[in-house]
mmCIF file of N, CA and C in Angstrom:
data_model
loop_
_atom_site.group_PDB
_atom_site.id
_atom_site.type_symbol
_atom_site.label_atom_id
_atom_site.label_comp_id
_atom_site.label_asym_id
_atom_site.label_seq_id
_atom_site.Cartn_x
_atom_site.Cartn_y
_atom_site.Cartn_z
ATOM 1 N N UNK A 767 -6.739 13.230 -15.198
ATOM 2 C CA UNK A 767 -6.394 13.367 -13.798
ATOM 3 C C UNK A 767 -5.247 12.409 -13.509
ATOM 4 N N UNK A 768 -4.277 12.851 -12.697
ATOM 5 C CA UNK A 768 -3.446 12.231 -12.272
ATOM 6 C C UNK A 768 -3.106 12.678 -10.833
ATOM 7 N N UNK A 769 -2.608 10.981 -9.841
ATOM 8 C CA UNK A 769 -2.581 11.057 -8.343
ATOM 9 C C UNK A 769 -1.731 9.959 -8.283
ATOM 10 N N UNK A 770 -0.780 9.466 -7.430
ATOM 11 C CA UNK A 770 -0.080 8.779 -6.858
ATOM 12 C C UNK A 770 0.535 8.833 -5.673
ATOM 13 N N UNK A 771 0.494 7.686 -4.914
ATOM 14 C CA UNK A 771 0.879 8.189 -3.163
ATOM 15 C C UNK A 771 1.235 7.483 -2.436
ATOM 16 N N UNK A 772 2.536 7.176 -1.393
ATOM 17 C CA UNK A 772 2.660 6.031 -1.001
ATOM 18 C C UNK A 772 2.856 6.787 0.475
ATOM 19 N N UNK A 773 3.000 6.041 1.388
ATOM 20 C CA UNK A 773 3.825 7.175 2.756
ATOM 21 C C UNK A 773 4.450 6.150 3.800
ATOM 22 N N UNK A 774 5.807 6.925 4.155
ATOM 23 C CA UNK A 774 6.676 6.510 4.556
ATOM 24 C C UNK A 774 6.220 6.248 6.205
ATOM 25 N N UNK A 775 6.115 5.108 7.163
ATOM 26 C CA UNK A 775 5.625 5.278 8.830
ATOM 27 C C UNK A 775 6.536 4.766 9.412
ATOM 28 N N UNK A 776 6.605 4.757 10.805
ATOM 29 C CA UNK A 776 7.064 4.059 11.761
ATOM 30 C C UNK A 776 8.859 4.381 11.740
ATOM 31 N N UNK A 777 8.759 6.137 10.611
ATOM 32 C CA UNK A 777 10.341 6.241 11.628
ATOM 33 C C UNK A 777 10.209 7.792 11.066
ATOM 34 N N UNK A 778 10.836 8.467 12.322
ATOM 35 C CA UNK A 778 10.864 10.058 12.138
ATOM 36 C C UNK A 778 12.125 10.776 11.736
ATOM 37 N N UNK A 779 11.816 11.837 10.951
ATOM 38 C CA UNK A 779 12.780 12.390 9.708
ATOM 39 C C UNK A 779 13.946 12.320 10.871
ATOM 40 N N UNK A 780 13.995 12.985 12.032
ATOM 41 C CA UNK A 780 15.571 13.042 12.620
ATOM 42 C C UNK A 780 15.510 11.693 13.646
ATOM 43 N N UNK A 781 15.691 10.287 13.219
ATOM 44 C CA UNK A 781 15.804 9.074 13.534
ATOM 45 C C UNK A 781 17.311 8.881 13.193
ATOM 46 N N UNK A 782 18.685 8.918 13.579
ATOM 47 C CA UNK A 782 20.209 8.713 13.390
ATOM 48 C C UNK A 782 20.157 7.829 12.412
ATOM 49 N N UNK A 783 19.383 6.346 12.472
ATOM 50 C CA UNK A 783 19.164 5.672 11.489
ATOM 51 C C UNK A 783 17.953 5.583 10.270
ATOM 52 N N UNK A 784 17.740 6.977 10.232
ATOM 53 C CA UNK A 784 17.016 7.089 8.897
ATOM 54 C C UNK A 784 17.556 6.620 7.356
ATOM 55 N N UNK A 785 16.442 5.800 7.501
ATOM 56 C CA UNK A 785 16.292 5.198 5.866
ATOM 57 C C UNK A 785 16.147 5.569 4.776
ATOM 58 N N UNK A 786 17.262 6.568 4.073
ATOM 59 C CA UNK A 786 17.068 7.906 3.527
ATOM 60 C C UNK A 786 16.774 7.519 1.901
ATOM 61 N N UNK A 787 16.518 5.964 1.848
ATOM 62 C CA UNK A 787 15.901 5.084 0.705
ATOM 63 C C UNK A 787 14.569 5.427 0.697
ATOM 64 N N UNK A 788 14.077 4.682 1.764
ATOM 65 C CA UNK A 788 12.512 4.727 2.187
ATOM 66 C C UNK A 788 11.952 6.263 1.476
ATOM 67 N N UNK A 789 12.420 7.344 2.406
ATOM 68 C CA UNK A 789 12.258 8.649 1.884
ATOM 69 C C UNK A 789 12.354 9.148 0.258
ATOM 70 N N UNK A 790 13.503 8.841 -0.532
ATOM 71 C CA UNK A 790 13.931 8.614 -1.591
ATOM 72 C C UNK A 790 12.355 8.505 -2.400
ATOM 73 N N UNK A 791 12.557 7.186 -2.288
ATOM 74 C CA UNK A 791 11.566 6.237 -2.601
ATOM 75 C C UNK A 791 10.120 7.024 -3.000
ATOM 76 N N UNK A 792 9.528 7.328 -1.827
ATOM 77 C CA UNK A 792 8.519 8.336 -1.493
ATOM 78 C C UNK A 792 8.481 9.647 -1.990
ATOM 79 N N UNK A 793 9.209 10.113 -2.383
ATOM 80 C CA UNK A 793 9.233 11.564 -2.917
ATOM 81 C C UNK A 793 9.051 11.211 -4.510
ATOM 82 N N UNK A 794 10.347 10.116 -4.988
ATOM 83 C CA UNK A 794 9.890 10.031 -6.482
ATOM 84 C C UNK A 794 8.498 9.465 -7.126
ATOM 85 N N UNK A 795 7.659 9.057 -5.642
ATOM 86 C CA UNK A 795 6.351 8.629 -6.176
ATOM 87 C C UNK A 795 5.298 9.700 -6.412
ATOM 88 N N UNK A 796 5.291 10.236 -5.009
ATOM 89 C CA UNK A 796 4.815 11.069 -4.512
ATOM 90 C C UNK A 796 5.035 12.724 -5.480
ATOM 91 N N UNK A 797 5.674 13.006 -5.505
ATOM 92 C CA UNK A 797 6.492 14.475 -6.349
ATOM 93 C C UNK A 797 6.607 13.663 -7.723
ATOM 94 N N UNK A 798 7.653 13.111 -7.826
ATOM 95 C CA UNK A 798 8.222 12.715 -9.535
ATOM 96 C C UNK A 798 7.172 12.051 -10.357
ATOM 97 N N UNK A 799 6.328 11.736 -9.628
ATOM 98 C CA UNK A 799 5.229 10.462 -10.464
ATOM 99 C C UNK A 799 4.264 11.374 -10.925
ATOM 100 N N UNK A 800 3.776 12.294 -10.385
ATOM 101 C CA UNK A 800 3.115 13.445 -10.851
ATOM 102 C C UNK A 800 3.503 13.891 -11.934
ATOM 103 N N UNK A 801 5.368 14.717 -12.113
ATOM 104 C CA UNK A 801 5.280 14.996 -12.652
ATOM 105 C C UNK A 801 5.342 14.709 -13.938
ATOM 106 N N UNK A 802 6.121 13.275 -13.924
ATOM 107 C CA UNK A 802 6.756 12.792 -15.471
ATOM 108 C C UNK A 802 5.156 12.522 -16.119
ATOM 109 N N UNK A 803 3.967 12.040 -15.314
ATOM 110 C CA UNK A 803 2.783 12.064 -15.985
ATOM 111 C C UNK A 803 2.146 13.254 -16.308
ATOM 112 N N UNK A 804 2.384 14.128 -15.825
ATOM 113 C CA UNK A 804 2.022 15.548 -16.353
ATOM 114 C C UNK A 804 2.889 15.791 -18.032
ATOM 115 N N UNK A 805 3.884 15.986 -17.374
ATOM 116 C CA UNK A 805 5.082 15.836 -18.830
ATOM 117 C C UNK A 805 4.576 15.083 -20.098
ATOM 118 N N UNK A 806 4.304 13.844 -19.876
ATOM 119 C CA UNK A 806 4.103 13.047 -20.711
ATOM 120 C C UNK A 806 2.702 13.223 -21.229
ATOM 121 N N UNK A 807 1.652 13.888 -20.442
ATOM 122 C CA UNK A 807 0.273 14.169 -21.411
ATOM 123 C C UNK A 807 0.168 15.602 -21.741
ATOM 124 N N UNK A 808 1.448 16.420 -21.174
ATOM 125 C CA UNK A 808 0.748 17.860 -21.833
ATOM 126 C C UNK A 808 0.963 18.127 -23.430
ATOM 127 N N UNK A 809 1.648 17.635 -23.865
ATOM 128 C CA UNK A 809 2.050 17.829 -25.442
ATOM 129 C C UNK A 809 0.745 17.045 -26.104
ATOM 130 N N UNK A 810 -0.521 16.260 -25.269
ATOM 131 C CA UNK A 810 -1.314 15.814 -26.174
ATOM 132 C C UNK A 810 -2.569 16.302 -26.090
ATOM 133 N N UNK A 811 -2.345 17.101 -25.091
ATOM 134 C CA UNK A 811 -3.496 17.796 -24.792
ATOM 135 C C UNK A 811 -3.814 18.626 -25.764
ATOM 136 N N UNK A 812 -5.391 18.369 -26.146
ATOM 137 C CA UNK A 812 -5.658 19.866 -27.052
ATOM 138 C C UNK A 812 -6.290 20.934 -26.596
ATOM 139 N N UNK A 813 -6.245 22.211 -27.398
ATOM 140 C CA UNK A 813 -6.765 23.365 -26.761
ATOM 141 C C UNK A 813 -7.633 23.623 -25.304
ATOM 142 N N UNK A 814 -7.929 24.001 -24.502
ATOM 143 C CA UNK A 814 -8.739 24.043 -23.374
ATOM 144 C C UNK A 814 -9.038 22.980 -22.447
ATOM 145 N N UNK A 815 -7.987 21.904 -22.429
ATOM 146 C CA UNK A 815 -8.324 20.964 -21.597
ATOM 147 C C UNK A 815 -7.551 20.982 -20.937
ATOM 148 N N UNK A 816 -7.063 20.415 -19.550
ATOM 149 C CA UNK A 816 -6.240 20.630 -18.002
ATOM 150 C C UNK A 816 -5.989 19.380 -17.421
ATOM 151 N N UNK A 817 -4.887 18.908 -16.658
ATOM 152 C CA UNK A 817 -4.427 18.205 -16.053
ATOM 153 C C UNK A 817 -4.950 18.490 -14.735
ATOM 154 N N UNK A 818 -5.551 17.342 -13.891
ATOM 155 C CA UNK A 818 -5.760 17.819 -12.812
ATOM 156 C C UNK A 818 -4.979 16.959 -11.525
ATOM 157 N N UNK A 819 -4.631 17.346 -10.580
ATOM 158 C CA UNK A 819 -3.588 16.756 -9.605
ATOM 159 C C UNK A 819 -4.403 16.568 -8.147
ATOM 160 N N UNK A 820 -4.456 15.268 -7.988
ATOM 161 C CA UNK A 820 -5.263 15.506 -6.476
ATOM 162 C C UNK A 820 -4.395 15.312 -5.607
ATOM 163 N N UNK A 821 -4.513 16.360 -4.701
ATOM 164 C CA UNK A 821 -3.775 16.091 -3.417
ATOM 165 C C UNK A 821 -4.978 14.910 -2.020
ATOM 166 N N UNK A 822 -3.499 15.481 -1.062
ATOM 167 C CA UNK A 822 -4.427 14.548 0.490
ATOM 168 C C UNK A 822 -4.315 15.313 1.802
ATOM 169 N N UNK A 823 -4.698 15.597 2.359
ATOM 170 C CA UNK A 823 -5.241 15.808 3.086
ATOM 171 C C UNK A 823 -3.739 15.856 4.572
ATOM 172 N N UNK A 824 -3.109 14.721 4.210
ATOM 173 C CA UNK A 824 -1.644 14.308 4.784
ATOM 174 C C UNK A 824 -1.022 15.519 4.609
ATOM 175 N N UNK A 825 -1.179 16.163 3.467
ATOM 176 C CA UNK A 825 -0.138 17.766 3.645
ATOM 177 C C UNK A 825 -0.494 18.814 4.756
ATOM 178 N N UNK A 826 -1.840 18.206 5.631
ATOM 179 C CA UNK A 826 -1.965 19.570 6.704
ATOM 180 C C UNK A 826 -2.214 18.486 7.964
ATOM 181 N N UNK A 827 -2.503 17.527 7.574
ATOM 182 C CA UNK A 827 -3.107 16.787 9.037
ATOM 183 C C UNK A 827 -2.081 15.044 8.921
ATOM 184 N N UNK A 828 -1.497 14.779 10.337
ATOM 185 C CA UNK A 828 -0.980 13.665 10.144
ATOM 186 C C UNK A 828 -1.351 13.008 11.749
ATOM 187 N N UNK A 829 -2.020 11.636 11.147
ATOM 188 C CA UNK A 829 -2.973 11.157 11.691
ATOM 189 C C UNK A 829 -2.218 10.388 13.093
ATOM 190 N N UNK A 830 -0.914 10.150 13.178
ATOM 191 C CA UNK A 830 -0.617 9.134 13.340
ATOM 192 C C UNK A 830 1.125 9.371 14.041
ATOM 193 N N UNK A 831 1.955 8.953 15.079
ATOM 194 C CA UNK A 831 3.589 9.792 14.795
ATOM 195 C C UNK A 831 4.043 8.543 14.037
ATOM 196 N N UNK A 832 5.180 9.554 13.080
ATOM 197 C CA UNK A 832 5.775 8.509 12.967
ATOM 198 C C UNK A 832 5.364 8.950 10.938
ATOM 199 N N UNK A 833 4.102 9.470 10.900
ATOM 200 C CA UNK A 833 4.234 9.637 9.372
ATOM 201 C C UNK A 833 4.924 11.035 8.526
#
């Protein structure tokens, strides 16, 4: 199993001064961290076994403005 997750608060995507680091940042954890660990264990995987990816809950419900 693999999960990683960080999240970006306290400024909204169309903010003039968006911190397009912060965001950056967050996606390669969030998205890229997944996948290079996927990458990196599927070639050792043997026959019938699976990678599993947990998501959150943040992809339909956001608790808070600003996340």
């Amino acid at each position: 199993m693999n999960n990683a997750g960080i999240a970006i608060q306290d400024q909204m995507v169309d903010d003039l001064n968006l911190d397009e680091q912060k965001y950056n940042q967050q996606w390669q954890v969030n998205v890229m961290g997944s996948i290079a660990v996927t990458r990196a264990a599927a070639p050792k995987l043997k026959d019938g076994r699976r990678i599993i990816i947990v998501g959150s809950l943040l992809g339909d419900y956001i608790p808070f403005k600003g996340h």
